[in-house]
Amino acid sequence: MPQKGLFISFEGGEGAGKSTQIRILAETLRSRGFEVVVTREPGGSAGAEAIRHVLLSGAAESFGVRMEAMLFAAARNDHVEEVIRPALESGAVVLCDRFLDSSRVYQGTTGNLEPDFIETLQRIAVDGTMPDLTLIFDIPAVDGLARARKRADSGEAPDRFEKEELETHEKRREAYLDIALNEPRRCRIVDAKQPQDKVTEDVLSMVEPLLERFKSLADLTP
């Protein structure tokens, strides 16, 4: 069945503000009459949420990064099949907090897994379902971690990735920027260090052209 919807993924390091901007964009799009599905990774479907608990609690860490990568891929495949693809086929706008680029960065770049292994896993996991647009929220690791610590101070426990060394987080930032450089048709970089209102403005300006094409295609669909 052909895809009728629009798929936007949100990527970036810890504390980049993705979740806030997804919420704001979803509210904006719904106010304009779009059907919006907000989801996340790891998780988003029943099977994937079960795997999320295992991954973010650190329970799978002792089995090594290769096993973690396979668990992420299994969660992603369930998420795609059960949530993302059906939503796109129904004509919805899907906003996803993390997708395959997170595996490329977290398990590939800083997990030191072979690029061919990661890419094969991702090809199987997504089965052709790729974002129309990926927004990469860029912020210096030290600033992003400071934001994450504020969340922890407010009672939200840090996950196993937030606890890692500053150098590791900065490597991930560089890896995301490399992805944006290598895939400029799909990816846009958002300066996440700006005030929240300015980030929101930038996000909408990057999404608007895609919305116009999406609406035009929808008008042509019988």
PDB file of C-alpha atoms in Angstrom:
ATOM      1  CA  MET A   1       0.000   0.000   0.000  1.00  0.00           C
ATOM      2  CA  PRO A   2       1.556   3.392  -0.959  1.00  0.00           C
ATOM      3  CA  GLN A   3       2.566   5.869   1.713  1.00  0.00           C
ATOM      4  CA  LYS A   4       0.153   8.802   1.966  1.00  0.00           C
ATOM      5  CA  GLY A   5       1.486  10.460   5.105  1.00  0.00           C
ATOM      6  CA  LEU A   6       4.532  12.426   6.160  1.00  0.00           C
ATOM      7  CA  PHE A   7       7.321  11.083   8.373  1.00  0.00           C
ATOM      8  CA  ILE A   8       9.554  13.454  10.383  1.00  0.00           C
ATOM      9  CA  SER A   9      12.203  12.176  12.792  1.00  0.00           C
ATOM     10  CA  PHE A  10      13.888  14.206  15.528  1.00  0.00           C
ATOM     11  CA  GLU A  11      17.490  13.419  16.436  1.00  0.00           C
ATOM     12  CA  GLY A  12      20.206  14.794  18.688  1.00  0.00           C
ATOM     13  CA  GLY A  13      22.152  14.282  21.880  1.00  0.00           C
ATOM     14  CA  GLU A  14      20.961  14.283  25.461  1.00  0.00           C
ATOM     15  CA  GLY A  15      19.220  17.468  26.598  1.00  0.00           C
ATOM     16  CA  ALA A  16      18.813  18.877  23.085  1.00  0.00           C
ATOM     17  CA  GLY A  17      15.127  19.688  23.585  1.00  0.00           C
ATOM     18  CA  LYS A  18      13.645  17.301  21.011  1.00  0.00           C
ATOM     19  CA  SER A  19      10.665  16.254  23.115  1.00  0.00           C
ATOM     20  CA  THR A  20       9.583  19.844  23.780  1.00  0.00           C
ATOM     21  CA  GLN A  21       9.758  20.755  20.103  1.00  0.00           C
ATOM     22  CA  ILE A  22       7.865  17.629  19.055  1.00  0.00           C
ATOM     23  CA  ARG A  23       5.056  18.566  21.440  1.00  0.00           C
ATOM     24  CA  ILE A  24       4.920  22.153  20.145  1.00  0.00           C
ATOM     25  CA  LEU A  25       4.992  21.090  16.485  1.00  0.00           C
ATOM     26  CA  ALA A  26       2.285  18.477  17.072  1.00  0.00           C
ATOM     27  CA  GLU A  27       0.028  21.104  18.656  1.00  0.00           C
ATOM     28  CA  THR A  28       0.660  23.482  15.755  1.00  0.00           C
ATOM     29  CA  LEU A  29      -0.088  20.879  13.093  1.00  0.00           C
ATOM     30  CA  ARG A  30      -3.236  19.673  14.814  1.00  0.00           C
ATOM     31  CA  SER A  31      -4.487  23.244  15.030  1.00  0.00           C
ATOM     32  CA  ARG A  32      -4.127  23.362  11.239  1.00  0.00           C
ATOM     33  CA  GLY A  33      -6.196  20.236  10.776  1.00  0.00           C
ATOM     34  CA  PHE A  34      -3.482  17.640  10.284  1.00  0.00           C
ATOM     35  CA  GLU A  35      -3.790  14.181  11.803  1.00  0.00           C
ATOM     36  CA  VAL A  36      -0.627  13.796  13.897  1.00  0.00           C
ATOM     37  CA  VAL A  37       0.900  10.695  15.479  1.00  0.00           C
ATOM     38  CA  VAL A  38       3.622  11.368  18.066  1.00  0.00           C
ATOM     39  CA  THR A  39       5.865   8.441  18.913  1.00  0.00           C
ATOM     40  CA  ARG A  40       9.359   7.641  20.185  1.00  0.00           C
ATOM     41  CA  GLU A  41      12.264   5.219  20.103  1.00  0.00           C
ATOM     42  CA  PRO A  42      13.161   2.920  21.608  1.00  0.00           C
ATOM     43  CA  GLY A  43       9.479   2.210  22.124  1.00  0.00           C
ATOM     44  CA  GLY A  44       6.319   3.420  20.444  1.00  0.00           C
ATOM     45  CA  SER A  45       4.625   0.012  20.172  1.00  0.00           C
ATOM     46  CA  ALA A  46       3.824  -2.597  22.804  1.00  0.00           C
ATOM     47  CA  GLY A  47       6.697  -4.887  21.872  1.00  0.00           C
ATOM     48  CA  ALA A  48       9.158  -2.024  21.474  1.00  0.00           C
ATOM     49  CA  GLU A  49       8.213  -0.502  24.844  1.00  0.00           C
ATOM     50  CA  ALA A  50       9.063  -3.786  26.559  1.00  0.00           C
ATOM     51  CA  ILE A  51      12.485  -3.741  24.894  1.00  0.00           C
ATOM     52  CA  ARG A  52      12.908  -0.033  25.811  1.00  0.00           C
ATOM     53  CA  HIS A  53      12.782  -0.883  29.510  1.00  0.00           C
ATOM     54  CA  VAL A  54      15.509  -3.494  29.073  1.00  0.00           C
ATOM     55  CA  LEU A  55      17.741  -1.139  27.078  1.00  0.00           C
ATOM     56  CA  LEU A  56      17.454   2.087  29.068  1.00  0.00           C
ATOM     57  CA  SER A  57      17.648   0.376  32.460  1.00  0.00           C
ATOM     58  CA  GLY A  58      21.049  -1.023  31.481  1.00  0.00           C
ATOM     59  CA  ALA A  59      19.867  -4.623  31.873  1.00  0.00           C
ATOM     60  CA  ALA A  60      21.210  -5.546  28.426  1.00  0.00           C
ATOM     61  CA  GLU A  61      24.530  -3.704  28.818  1.00  0.00           C
ATOM     62  CA  SER A  62      26.395  -6.772  30.116  1.00  0.00           C
ATOM     63  CA  PHE A  63      25.583  -8.638  26.883  1.00  0.00           C
ATOM     64  CA  GLY A  64      27.584  -6.139  24.834  1.00  0.00           C
ATOM     65  CA  VAL A  65      26.865  -3.440  22.294  1.00  0.00           C
ATOM     66  CA  ARG A  66      26.220  -5.903  19.442  1.00  0.00           C
ATOM     67  CA  MET A  67      23.347  -7.472  21.353  1.00  0.00           C
ATOM     68  CA  GLU A  68      22.035  -3.988  22.236  1.00  0.00           C
ATOM     69  CA  ALA A  69      22.090  -3.011  18.552  1.00  0.00           C
ATOM     70  CA  MET A  70      20.056  -6.094  17.662  1.00  0.00           C
ATOM     71  CA  LEU A  71      17.539  -5.318  20.409  1.00  0.00           C
ATOM     72  CA  PHE A  72      17.195  -1.744  19.130  1.00  0.00           C
ATOM     73  CA  ALA A  73      16.647  -3.104  15.618  1.00  0.00           C
ATOM     74  CA  ALA A  74      13.994  -5.549  16.850  1.00  0.00           C
ATOM     75  CA  ALA A  75      12.210  -2.740  18.690  1.00  0.00           C
ATOM     76  CA  ARG A  76      12.403  -0.517  15.600  1.00  0.00           C
ATOM     77  CA  ASN A  77      10.959  -3.175  13.321  1.00  0.00           C
ATOM     78  CA  ASP A  78       7.991  -3.737  15.648  1.00  0.00           C
ATOM     79  CA  HIS A  79       7.504   0.032  15.892  1.00  0.00           C
ATOM     80  CA  VAL A  80       7.547   0.460  12.108  1.00  0.00           C
ATOM     81  CA  GLU A  81       5.185  -2.427  11.434  1.00  0.00           C
ATOM     82  CA  GLU A  82       2.712  -1.716  14.241  1.00  0.00           C
ATOM     83  CA  VAL A  83       2.657   2.096  14.427  1.00  0.00           C
ATOM     84  CA  ILE A  84       4.634   4.106  11.873  1.00  0.00           C
ATOM     85  CA  ARG A  85       3.723   2.407   8.585  1.00  0.00           C
ATOM     86  CA  PRO A  86      -0.013   2.089   9.380  1.00  0.00           C
ATOM     87  CA  ALA A  87      -0.104   5.782  10.367  1.00  0.00           C
ATOM     88  CA  LEU A  88       1.612   6.815   7.135  1.00  0.00           C
ATOM     89  CA  GLU A  89      -0.712   4.646   5.070  1.00  0.00           C
ATOM     90  CA  SER A  90      -3.679   6.399   6.697  1.00  0.00           C
ATOM     91  CA  GLY A  91      -2.287   9.820   5.707  1.00  0.00           C
ATOM     92  CA  ALA A  92      -1.060  11.016   9.120  1.00  0.00           C
ATOM     93  CA  VAL A  93       1.966  13.143   9.950  1.00  0.00           C
ATOM     94  CA  VAL A  94       4.263  11.000  12.106  1.00  0.00           C
ATOM     95  CA  LEU A  95       6.632  12.795  14.490  1.00  0.00           C
ATOM     96  CA  CYS A  96       9.174  10.379  15.943  1.00  0.00           C
ATOM     97  CA  ASP A  97      11.612  11.117  18.784  1.00  0.00           C
ATOM     98  CA  ARG A  98      14.687   9.247  17.481  1.00  0.00           C
ATOM     99  CA  PHE A  99      14.881   6.724  14.653  1.00  0.00           C
ATOM    100  CA  LEU A 100      17.602   4.844  12.798  1.00  0.00           C
ATOM    101  CA  ASP A 101      20.190   7.651  12.996  1.00  0.00           C
ATOM    102  CA  SER A 102      20.351   7.132  16.759  1.00  0.00           C
ATOM    103  CA  SER A 103      21.549   3.563  16.200  1.00  0.00           C
ATOM    104  CA  ARG A 104      24.119   4.764  13.702  1.00  0.00           C
ATOM    105  CA  VAL A 105      25.455   7.203  16.297  1.00  0.00           C
ATOM    106  CA  TYR A 106      25.024   5.422  19.634  1.00  0.00           C
ATOM    107  CA  GLN A 107      25.810   1.829  18.657  1.00  0.00           C
ATOM    108  CA  GLY A 108      27.818   2.584  15.542  1.00  0.00           C
ATOM    109  CA  THR A 109      30.057   5.572  16.243  1.00  0.00           C
ATOM    110  CA  THR A 110      30.471   5.339  20.024  1.00  0.00           C
ATOM    111  CA  GLY A 111      29.670   1.626  20.265  1.00  0.00           C
ATOM    112  CA  ASN A 112      32.422   0.873  17.731  1.00  0.00           C
ATOM    113  CA  LEU A 113      30.286  -1.504  15.705  1.00  0.00           C
ATOM    114  CA  GLU A 114      31.137  -2.002  12.056  1.00  0.00           C
ATOM    115  CA  PRO A 115      29.219   0.394   9.743  1.00  0.00           C
ATOM    116  CA  ASP A 116      28.198  -2.505   7.466  1.00  0.00           C
ATOM    117  CA  PHE A 117      26.709  -4.393  10.424  1.00  0.00           C
ATOM    118  CA  ILE A 118      24.736  -1.345  11.591  1.00  0.00           C
ATOM    119  CA  GLU A 119      23.479  -0.530   8.094  1.00  0.00           C
ATOM    120  CA  THR A 120      22.365  -4.121   7.481  1.00  0.00           C
ATOM    121  CA  LEU A 121      20.463  -4.132  10.775  1.00  0.00           C
ATOM    122  CA  GLN A 122      18.781  -0.835   9.938  1.00  0.00           C
ATOM    123  CA  ARG A 123      17.824  -1.906   6.417  1.00  0.00           C
ATOM    124  CA  ILE A 124      16.066  -4.967   7.839  1.00  0.00           C
ATOM    125  CA  ALA A 125      14.493  -3.025  10.723  1.00  0.00           C
ATOM    126  CA  VAL A 126      12.937  -0.188   8.716  1.00  0.00           C
ATOM    127  CA  ASP A 127      12.085  -2.274   5.620  1.00  0.00           C
ATOM    128  CA  GLY A 128      12.047   0.758   3.344  1.00  0.00           C
ATOM    129  CA  THR A 129      10.278   3.154   5.742  1.00  0.00           C
ATOM    130  CA  MET A 130      12.498   6.229   5.964  1.00  0.00           C
ATOM    131  CA  PRO A 131      11.822   9.755   7.273  1.00  0.00           C
ATOM    132  CA  ASP A 132      10.917  12.399   4.712  1.00  0.00           C
ATOM    133  CA  LEU A 133      12.732  14.875   6.956  1.00  0.00           C
ATOM    134  CA  THR A 134      15.153  14.452   9.867  1.00  0.00           C
ATOM    135  CA  LEU A 135      15.733  17.387  12.203  1.00  0.00           C
ATOM    136  CA  ILE A 136      19.054  17.100  14.010  1.00  0.00           C
ATOM    137  CA  PHE A 137      19.095  19.190  17.181  1.00  0.00           C
ATOM    138  CA  ASP A 138      22.660  20.346  17.678  1.00  0.00           C
ATOM    139  CA  ILE A 139      23.954  21.511  21.055  1.00  0.00           C
ATOM    140  CA  PRO A 140      27.412  21.313  22.675  1.00  0.00           C
ATOM    141  CA  ALA A 141      27.507  18.196  24.827  1.00  0.00           C
ATOM    142  CA  VAL A 142      28.332  20.129  27.983  1.00  0.00           C
ATOM    143  CA  ASP A 143      25.186  22.266  27.585  1.00  0.00           C
ATOM    144  CA  GLY A 144      22.957  19.324  26.732  1.00  0.00           C
ATOM    145  CA  LEU A 145      24.152  17.367  29.752  1.00  0.00           C
ATOM    146  CA  ALA A 146      23.525  20.381  31.988  1.00  0.00           C
ATOM    147  CA  ARG A 147      19.921  20.398  30.792  1.00  0.00           C
ATOM    148  CA  ALA A 148      19.662  16.650  31.393  1.00  0.00           C
ATOM    149  CA  ARG A 149      20.956  17.141  34.934  1.00  0.00           C
ATOM    150  CA  LYS A 150      18.231  19.709  35.577  1.00  0.00           C
ATOM    151  CA  ARG A 151      15.677  17.082  34.590  1.00  0.00           C
ATOM    152  CA  ALA A 152      17.287  14.696  37.054  1.00  0.00           C
ATOM    153  CA  ASP A 153      17.150  17.361  39.779  1.00  0.00           C
ATOM    154  CA  SER A 154      13.412  17.676  39.143  1.00  0.00           C
ATOM    155  CA  GLY A 155      12.935  13.979  39.824  1.00  0.00           C
ATOM    156  CA  GLU A 156      13.440  12.363  36.397  1.00  0.00           C
ATOM    157  CA  ALA A 157      16.134   9.703  36.731  1.00  0.00           C
ATOM    158  CA  PRO A 158      18.903   9.793  34.083  1.00  0.00           C
ATOM    159  CA  ASP A 159      19.030   6.802  31.761  1.00  0.00           C
ATOM    160  CA  ARG A 160      22.203   4.824  31.143  1.00  0.00           C
ATOM    161  CA  PHE A 161      23.203   6.989  28.151  1.00  0.00           C
ATOM    162  CA  GLU A 162      22.958  10.277  30.060  1.00  0.00           C
ATOM    163  CA  LYS A 163      25.440   8.925  32.618  1.00  0.00           C
ATOM    164  CA  GLU A 164      28.253   8.464  30.103  1.00  0.00           C
ATOM    165  CA  GLU A 165      31.400  10.596  29.765  1.00  0.00           C
ATOM    166  CA  LEU A 166      31.359  14.077  28.210  1.00  0.00           C
ATOM    167  CA  GLU A 167      33.796  12.977  25.497  1.00  0.00           C
ATOM    168  CA  THR A 168      31.409  10.226  24.422  1.00  0.00           C
ATOM    169  CA  HIS A 169      28.532  12.701  24.110  1.00  0.00           C
ATOM    170  CA  GLU A 170      30.671  15.082  22.050  1.00  0.00           C
ATOM    171  CA  LYS A 171      31.608  12.256  19.671  1.00  0.00           C
ATOM    172  CA  ARG A 172      27.907  11.615  19.175  1.00  0.00           C
ATOM    173  CA  ARG A 173      27.326  15.262  18.410  1.00  0.00           C
ATOM    174  CA  GLU A 174      30.015  15.136  15.723  1.00  0.00           C
ATOM    175  CA  ALA A 175      28.547  11.922  14.313  1.00  0.00           C
ATOM    176  CA  TYR A 176      25.110  13.524  13.957  1.00  0.00           C
ATOM    177  CA  LEU A 177      26.655  16.491  12.153  1.00  0.00           C
ATOM    178  CA  ASP A 178      28.425  14.070   9.792  1.00  0.00           C
ATOM    179  CA  ILE A 179      25.106  12.388   8.988  1.00  0.00           C
ATOM    180  CA  ALA A 180      23.566  15.778   8.184  1.00  0.00           C
ATOM    181  CA  LEU A 181      26.530  16.604   5.946  1.00  0.00           C
ATOM    182  CA  ASN A 182      26.312  13.288   4.097  1.00  0.00           C
ATOM    183  CA  GLU A 183      22.512  13.288   3.700  1.00  0.00           C
ATOM    184  CA  PRO A 184      21.570  16.937   3.083  1.00  0.00           C
ATOM    185  CA  ARG A 185      18.347  16.142   1.207  1.00  0.00           C
ATOM    186  CA  ARG A 186      16.854  14.422   4.238  1.00  0.00           C
ATOM    187  CA  CYS A 187      18.540  16.171   7.189  1.00  0.00           C
ATOM    188  CA  ARG A 188      18.397  19.694   8.591  1.00  0.00           C
ATOM    189  CA  ILE A 189      20.445  20.978  11.519  1.00  0.00           C
ATOM    190  CA  VAL A 190      18.616  22.919  14.244  1.00  0.00           C
ATOM    191  CA  ASP A 191      20.661  25.159  16.538  1.00  0.00           C
ATOM    192  CA  ALA A 192      19.275  23.836  19.824  1.00  0.00           C
ATOM    193  CA  LYS A 193      21.268  26.212  22.018  1.00  0.00           C
ATOM    194  CA  GLN A 194      19.004  29.118  21.027  1.00  0.00           C
ATOM    195  CA  PRO A 195      16.049  30.263  23.154  1.00  0.00           C
ATOM    196  CA  GLN A 196      13.114  27.874  22.907  1.00  0.00           C
ATOM    197  CA  ASP A 197      10.931  30.282  20.889  1.00  0.00           C
ATOM    198  CA  LYS A 198      13.656  30.696  18.264  1.00  0.00           C
ATOM    199  CA  VAL A 199      14.159  26.931  18.026  1.00  0.00           C
ATOM    200  CA  THR A 200      10.399  26.530  17.526  1.00  0.00           C
ATOM    201  CA  GLU A 201      10.476  29.153  14.772  1.00  0.00           C
ATOM    202  CA  ASP A 202      13.386  27.407  13.025  1.00  0.00           C
ATOM    203  CA  VAL A 203      11.708  24.004  13.244  1.00  0.00           C
ATOM    204  CA  LEU A 204       8.513  25.301  11.662  1.00  0.00           C
ATOM    205  CA  SER A 205      10.442  27.037   8.880  1.00  0.00           C
ATOM    206  CA  MET A 206      12.138  23.725   8.034  1.00  0.00           C
ATOM    207  CA  VAL A 207       8.893  21.749   8.136  1.00  0.00           C
ATOM    208  CA  GLU A 208       6.706  24.236   6.196  1.00  0.00           C
ATOM    209  CA  PRO A 209       8.006  23.424   2.675  1.00  0.00           C
ATOM    210  CA  LEU A 210       7.347  19.738   3.275  1.00  0.00           C
ATOM    211  CA  LEU A 211       3.839  20.497   4.536  1.00  0.00           C
ATOM    212  CA  GLU A 212       3.057  22.470   1.388  1.00  0.00           C
ATOM    213  CA  ARG A 213       4.104  19.557  -0.845  1.00  0.00           C
ATOM    214  CA  PHE A 214       2.223  17.141   1.401  1.00  0.00           C
ATOM    215  CA  LYS A 215      -0.990  19.174   1.147  1.00  0.00           C
ATOM    216  CA  SER A 216      -0.611  19.502  -2.625  1.00  0.00           C
ATOM    217  CA  LEU A 217      -0.260  15.738  -3.034  1.00  0.00           C
ATOM    218  CA  ALA A 218      -3.213  15.146  -0.724  1.00  0.00           C
ATOM    219  CA  ASP A 219      -5.355  17.460  -2.869  1.00  0.00           C
ATOM    220  CA  LEU A 220      -4.448  15.395  -5.940  1.00  0.00           C
ATOM    221  CA  THR A 221      -5.317  12.080  -4.276  1.00  0.00           C
ATOM    222  CA  PRO A 222      -8.737  10.809  -5.368  1.00  0.00           C
TER     223      PRO A 222
END
